PDB file of C-alpha atoms and ligand atoms in Angstrom:
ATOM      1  CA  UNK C  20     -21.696  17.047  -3.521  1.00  0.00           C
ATOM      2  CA  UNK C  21     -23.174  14.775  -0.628  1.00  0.00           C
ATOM      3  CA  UNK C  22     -20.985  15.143   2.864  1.00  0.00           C
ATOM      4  CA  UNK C  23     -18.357  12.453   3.245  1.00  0.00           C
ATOM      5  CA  UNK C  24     -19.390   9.705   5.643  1.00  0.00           C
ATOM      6  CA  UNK C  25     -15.866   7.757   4.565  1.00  0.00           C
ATOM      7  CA  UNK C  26     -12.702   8.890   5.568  1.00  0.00           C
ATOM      8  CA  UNK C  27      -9.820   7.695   3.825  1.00  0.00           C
ATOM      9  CA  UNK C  28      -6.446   9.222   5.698  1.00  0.00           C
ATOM     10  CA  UNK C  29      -2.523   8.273   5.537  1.00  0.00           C
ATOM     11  CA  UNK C  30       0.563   8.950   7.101  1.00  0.00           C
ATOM     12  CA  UNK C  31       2.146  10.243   4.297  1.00  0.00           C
ATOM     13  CA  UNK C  32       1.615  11.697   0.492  1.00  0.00           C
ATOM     14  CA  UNK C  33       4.028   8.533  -0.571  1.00  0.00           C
ATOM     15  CA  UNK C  34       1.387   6.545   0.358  1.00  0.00           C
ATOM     16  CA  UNK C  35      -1.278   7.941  -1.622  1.00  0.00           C
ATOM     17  CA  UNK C  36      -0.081   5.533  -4.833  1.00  0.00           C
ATOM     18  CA  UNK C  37      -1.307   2.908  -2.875  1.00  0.00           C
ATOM     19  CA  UNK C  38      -4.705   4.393  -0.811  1.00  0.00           C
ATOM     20  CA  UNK C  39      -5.582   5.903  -3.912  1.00  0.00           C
ATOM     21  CA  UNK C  40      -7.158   2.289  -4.750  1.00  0.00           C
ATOM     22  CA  UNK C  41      -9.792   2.789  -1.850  1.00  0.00           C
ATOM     23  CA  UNK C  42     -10.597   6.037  -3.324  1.00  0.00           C
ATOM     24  CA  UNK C  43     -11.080   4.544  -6.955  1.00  0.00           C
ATOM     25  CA  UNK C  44     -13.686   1.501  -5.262  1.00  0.00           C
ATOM     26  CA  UNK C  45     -15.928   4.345  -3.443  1.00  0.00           C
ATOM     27  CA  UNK C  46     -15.693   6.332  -6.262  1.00  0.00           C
ATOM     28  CA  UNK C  47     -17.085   3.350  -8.104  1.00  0.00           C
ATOM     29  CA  UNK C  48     -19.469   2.975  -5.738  1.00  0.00           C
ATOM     30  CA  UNK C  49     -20.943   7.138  -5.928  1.00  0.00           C
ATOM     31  CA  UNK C  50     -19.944   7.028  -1.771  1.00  0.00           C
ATOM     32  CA  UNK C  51     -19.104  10.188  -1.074  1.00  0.00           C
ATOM     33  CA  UNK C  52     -15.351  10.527   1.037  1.00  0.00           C
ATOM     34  CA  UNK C  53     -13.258  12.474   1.751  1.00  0.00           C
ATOM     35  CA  UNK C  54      -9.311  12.102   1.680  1.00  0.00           C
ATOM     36  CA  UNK C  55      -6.011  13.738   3.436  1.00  0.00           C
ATOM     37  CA  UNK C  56      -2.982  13.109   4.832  1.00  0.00           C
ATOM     38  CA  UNK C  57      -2.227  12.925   8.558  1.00  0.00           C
ATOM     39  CA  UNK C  58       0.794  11.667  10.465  1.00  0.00           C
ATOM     40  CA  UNK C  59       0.465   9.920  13.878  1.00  0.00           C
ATOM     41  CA  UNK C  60       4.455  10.652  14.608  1.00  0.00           C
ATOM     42  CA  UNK C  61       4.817  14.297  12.770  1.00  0.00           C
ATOM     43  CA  UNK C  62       1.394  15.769  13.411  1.00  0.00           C
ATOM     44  CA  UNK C  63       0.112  14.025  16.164  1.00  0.00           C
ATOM     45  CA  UNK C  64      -2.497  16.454  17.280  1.00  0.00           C
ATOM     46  CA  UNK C  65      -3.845  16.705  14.022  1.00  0.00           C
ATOM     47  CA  UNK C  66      -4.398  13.101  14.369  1.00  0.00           C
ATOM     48  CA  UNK C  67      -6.114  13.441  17.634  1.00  0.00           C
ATOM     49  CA  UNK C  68      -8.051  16.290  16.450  1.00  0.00           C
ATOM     50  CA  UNK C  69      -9.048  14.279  13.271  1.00  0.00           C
ATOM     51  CA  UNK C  70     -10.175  10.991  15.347  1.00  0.00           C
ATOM     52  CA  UNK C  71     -12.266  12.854  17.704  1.00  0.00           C
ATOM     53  CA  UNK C  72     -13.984  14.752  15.483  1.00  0.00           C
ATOM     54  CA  UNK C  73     -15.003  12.388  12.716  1.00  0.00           C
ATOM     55  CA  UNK C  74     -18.250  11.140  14.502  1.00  0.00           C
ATOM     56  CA  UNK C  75     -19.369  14.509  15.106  1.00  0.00           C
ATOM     57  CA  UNK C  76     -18.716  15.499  11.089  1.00  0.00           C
ATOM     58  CA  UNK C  77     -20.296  12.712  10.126  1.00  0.00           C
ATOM     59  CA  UNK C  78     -18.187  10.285   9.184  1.00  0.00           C
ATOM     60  CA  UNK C  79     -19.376   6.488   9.686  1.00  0.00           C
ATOM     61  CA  UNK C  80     -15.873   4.674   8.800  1.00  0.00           C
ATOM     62  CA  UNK C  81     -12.377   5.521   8.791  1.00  0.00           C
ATOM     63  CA  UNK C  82      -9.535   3.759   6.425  1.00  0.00           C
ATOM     64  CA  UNK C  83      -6.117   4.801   7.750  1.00  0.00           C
ATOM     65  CA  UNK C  84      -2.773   3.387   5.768  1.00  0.00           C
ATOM     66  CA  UNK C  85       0.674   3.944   6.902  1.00  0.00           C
ATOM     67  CA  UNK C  86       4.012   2.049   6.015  1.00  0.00           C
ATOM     68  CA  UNK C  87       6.808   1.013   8.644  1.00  0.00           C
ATOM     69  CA  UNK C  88       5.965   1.939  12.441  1.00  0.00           C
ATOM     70  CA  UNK C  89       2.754   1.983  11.622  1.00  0.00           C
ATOM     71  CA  UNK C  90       1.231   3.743  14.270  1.00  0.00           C
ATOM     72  CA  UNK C  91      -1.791   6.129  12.559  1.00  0.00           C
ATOM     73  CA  UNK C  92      -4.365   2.659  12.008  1.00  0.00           C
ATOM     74  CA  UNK C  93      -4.379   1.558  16.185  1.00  0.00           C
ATOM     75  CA  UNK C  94      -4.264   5.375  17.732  1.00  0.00           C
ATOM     76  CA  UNK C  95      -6.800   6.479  15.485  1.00  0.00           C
ATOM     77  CA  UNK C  96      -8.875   3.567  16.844  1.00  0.00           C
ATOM     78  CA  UNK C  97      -8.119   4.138  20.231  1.00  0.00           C
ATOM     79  CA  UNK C  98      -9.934   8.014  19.980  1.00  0.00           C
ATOM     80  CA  UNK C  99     -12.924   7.239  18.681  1.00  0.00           C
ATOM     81  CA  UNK C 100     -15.566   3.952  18.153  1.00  0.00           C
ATOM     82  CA  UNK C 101     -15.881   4.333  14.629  1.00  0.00           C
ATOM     83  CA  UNK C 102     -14.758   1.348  12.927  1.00  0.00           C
ATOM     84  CA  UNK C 103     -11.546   1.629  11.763  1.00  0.00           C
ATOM     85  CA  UNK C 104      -9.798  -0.253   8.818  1.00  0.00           C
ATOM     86  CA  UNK C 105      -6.173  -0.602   8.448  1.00  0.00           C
ATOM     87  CA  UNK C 106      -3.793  -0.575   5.385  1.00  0.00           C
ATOM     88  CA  UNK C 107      -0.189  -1.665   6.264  1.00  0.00           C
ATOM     89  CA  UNK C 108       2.032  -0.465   3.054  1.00  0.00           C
ATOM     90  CA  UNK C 109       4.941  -1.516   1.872  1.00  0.00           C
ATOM     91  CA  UNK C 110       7.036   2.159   1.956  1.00  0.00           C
ATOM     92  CA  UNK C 111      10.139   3.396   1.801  1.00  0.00           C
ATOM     93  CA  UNK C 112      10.829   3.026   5.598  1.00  0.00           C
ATOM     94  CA  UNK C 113       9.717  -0.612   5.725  1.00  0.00           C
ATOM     95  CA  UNK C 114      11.775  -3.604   6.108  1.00  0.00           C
ATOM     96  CA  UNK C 115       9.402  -6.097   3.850  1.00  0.00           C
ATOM     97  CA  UNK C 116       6.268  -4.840   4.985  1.00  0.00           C
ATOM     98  CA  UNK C 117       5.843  -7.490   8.453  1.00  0.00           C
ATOM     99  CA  UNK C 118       6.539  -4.268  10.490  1.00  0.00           C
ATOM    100  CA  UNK C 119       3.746  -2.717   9.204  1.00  0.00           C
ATOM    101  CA  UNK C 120       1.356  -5.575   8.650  1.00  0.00           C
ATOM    102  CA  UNK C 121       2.171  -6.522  12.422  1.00  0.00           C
ATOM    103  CA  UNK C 122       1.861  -2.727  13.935  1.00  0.00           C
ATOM    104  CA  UNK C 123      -1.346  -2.406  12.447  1.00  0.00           C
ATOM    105  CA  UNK C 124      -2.699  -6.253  13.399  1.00  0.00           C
ATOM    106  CA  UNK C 125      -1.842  -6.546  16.586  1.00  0.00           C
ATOM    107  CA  UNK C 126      -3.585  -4.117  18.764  1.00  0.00           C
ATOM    108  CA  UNK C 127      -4.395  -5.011  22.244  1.00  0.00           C
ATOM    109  CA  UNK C 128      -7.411  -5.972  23.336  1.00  0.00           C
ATOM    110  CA  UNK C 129     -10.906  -3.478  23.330  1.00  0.00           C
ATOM    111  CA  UNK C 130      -8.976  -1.810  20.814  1.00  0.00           C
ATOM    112  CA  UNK C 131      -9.812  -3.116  17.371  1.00  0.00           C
ATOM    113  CA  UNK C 132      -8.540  -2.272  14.029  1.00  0.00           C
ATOM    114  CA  UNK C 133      -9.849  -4.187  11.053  1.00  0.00           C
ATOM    115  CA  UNK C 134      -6.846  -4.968   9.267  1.00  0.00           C
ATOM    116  CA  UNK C 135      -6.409  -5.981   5.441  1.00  0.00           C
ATOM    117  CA  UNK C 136      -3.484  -7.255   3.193  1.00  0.00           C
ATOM    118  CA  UNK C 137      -0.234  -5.865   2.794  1.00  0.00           C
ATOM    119  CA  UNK C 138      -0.954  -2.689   0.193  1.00  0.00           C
ATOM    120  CA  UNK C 139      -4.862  -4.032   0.496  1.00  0.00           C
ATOM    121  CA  UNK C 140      -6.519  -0.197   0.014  1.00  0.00           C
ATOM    122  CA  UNK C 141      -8.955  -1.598  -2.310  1.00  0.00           C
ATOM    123  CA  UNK C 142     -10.056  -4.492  -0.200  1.00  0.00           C
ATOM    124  CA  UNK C 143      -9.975  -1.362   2.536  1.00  0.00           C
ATOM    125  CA  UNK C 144     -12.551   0.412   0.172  1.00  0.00           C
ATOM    126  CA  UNK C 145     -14.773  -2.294  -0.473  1.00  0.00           C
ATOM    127  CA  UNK C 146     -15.302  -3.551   3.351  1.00  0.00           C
ATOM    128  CA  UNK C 147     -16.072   0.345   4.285  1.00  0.00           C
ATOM    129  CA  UNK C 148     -18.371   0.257   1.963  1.00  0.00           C
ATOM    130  CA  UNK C 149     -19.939  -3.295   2.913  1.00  0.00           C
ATOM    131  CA  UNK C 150     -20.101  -1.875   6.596  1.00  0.00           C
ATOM    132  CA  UNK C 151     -22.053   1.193   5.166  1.00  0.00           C
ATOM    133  CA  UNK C 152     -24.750  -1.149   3.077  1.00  0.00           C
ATOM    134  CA  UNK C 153     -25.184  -3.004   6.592  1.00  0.00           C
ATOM    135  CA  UNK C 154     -28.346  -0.297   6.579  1.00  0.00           C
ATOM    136  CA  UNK C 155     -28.291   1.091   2.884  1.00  0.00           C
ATOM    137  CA  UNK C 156     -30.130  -1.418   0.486  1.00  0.00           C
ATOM    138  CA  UNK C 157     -28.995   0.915  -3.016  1.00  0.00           C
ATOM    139  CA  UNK C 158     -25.417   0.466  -2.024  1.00  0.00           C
ATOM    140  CA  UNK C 159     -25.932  -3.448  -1.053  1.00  0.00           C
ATOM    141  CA  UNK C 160     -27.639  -3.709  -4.541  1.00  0.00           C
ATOM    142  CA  UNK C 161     -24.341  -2.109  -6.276  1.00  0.00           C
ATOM    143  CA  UNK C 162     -21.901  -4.396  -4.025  1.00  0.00           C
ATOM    144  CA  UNK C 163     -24.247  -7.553  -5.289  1.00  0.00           C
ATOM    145  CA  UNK C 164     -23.620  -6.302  -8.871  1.00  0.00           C
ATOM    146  CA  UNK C 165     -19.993  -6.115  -7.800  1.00  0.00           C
ATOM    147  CA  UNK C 166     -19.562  -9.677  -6.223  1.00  0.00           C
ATOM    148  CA  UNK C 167     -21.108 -11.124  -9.049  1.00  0.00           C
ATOM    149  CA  UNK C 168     -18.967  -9.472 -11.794  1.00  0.00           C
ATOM    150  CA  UNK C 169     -15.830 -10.597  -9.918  1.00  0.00           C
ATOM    151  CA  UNK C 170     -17.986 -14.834 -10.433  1.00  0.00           C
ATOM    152  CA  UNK C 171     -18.146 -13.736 -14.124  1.00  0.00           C
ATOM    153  CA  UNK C 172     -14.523 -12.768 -14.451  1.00  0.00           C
ATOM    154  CA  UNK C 173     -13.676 -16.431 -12.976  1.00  0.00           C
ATOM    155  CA  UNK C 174     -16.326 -17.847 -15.209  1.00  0.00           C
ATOM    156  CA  UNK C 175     -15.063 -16.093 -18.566  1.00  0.00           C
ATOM    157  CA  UNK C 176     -11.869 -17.140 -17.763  1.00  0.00           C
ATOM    158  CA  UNK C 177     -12.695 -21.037 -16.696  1.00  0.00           C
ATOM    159  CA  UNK C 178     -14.622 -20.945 -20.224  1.00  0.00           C
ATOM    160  CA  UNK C 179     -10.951 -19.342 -22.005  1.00  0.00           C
ATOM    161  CA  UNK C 180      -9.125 -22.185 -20.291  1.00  0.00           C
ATOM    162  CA  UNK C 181     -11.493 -24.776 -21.264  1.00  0.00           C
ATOM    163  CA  UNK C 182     -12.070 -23.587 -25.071  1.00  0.00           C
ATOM    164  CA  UNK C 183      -8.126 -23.093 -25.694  1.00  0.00           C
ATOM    165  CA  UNK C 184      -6.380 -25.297 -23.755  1.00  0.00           C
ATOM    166  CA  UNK C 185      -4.215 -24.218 -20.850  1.00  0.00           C
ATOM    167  CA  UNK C 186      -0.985 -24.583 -23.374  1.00  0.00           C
ATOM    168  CA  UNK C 187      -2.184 -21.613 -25.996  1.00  0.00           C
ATOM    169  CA  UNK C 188      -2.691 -18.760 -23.168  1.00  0.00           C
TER     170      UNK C 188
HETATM  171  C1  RP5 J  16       4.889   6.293   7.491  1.00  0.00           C
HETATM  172  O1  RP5 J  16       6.194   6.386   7.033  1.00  0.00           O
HETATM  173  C2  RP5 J  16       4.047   6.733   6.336  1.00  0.00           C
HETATM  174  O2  RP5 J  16       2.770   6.194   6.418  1.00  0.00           O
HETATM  175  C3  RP5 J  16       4.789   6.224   5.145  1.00  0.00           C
HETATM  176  O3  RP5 J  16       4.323   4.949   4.735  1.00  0.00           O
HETATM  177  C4  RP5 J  16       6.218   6.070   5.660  1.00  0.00           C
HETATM  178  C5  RP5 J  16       7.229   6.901   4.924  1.00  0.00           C
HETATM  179  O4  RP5 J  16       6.849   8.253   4.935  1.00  0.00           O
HETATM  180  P1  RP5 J  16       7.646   9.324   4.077  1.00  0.00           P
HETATM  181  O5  RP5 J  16       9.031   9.377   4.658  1.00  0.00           O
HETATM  182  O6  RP5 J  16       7.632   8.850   2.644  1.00  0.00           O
HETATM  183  O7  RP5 J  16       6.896  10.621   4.241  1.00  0.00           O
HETATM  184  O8  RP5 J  16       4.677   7.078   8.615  1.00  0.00           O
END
């Protein structure tokens, strides 16, 4: 088993239904990751020790999801200069999801976090893996097959449409 060079974290196990969709793509994709809960409010120096570390283990991205006061995404980024995606998720704690969308988007400035949709993991998945194939022409080749299986999906169904009739679908 190759090391990970993705790390896919969260802030809780209740968020796993969701991040588990990030997992699935890189799976897809043969990248190898590696995937675990931490909390940036109940296990904060796990987080810390997490963030600073992942360079030196040899990660190259990190996808962090959390729900509510999303905190985990933007502290995460602010330990280390890996890029760092964000997942807001709709959980248990959240009002309708804005509080998390919002604590994850709107990190101050020098401080990035590279935010997706509401519940988003597997858009999470797929740009981690884009920002690995920057330098890694096998995994660019598999994203191309990707991207164009997502035109033929379109295509099948604009050919459905036209053969049936929108009325008979
Ligand atoms: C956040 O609080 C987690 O990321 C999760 O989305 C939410 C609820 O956590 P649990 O109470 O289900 O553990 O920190």
């Amino acid at each position: 088993m190759s090391k990970p060079v993705i790390g896919i974290i969260m802030g809780s196990q209740s968020d796993l239904k969701v991040m588990k969709e990030a997992a699935e793509f890189l799976e897809e994709m043969q990248v190898p990751f590696e995937l675990t809960v931490v909390s940036a409010h109940r296990t904060p120096q796990r987080m810390a020790d997490y963030a600073t570390s992942a360079r030196t283990r040899g990660l190259k991205v990190i996808i962090a999801g959390a729900g509510g006061a999303a905190h985990l995404p933007g502290m995460v980024a602010s330990f280390t200069t890996l890029p760092v995606i964000g997942v807001p998720i709709k959980s248990s704690n959240s009002i309708d999801g804005w509080d998390s969308v919002l604590s994850i988007l709107q990190m101050p400035s020098g401080v990035p976090v590279a935010t997706v949709a509401l519940n988003g993991a597997r858009n999470a998945g797929i740009l981690a893996a884009q920002i690995l194939a920057s330098d890694n022409k096998p995994l660019a080749k598999k994203l191309d097959n990707f991207k164009k299986s997502l035109q033929k999906k379109v295509e099948d169904s604009v050919r459905i449409i036209e053969k049936k009739g929108w009325k008979d679908i």
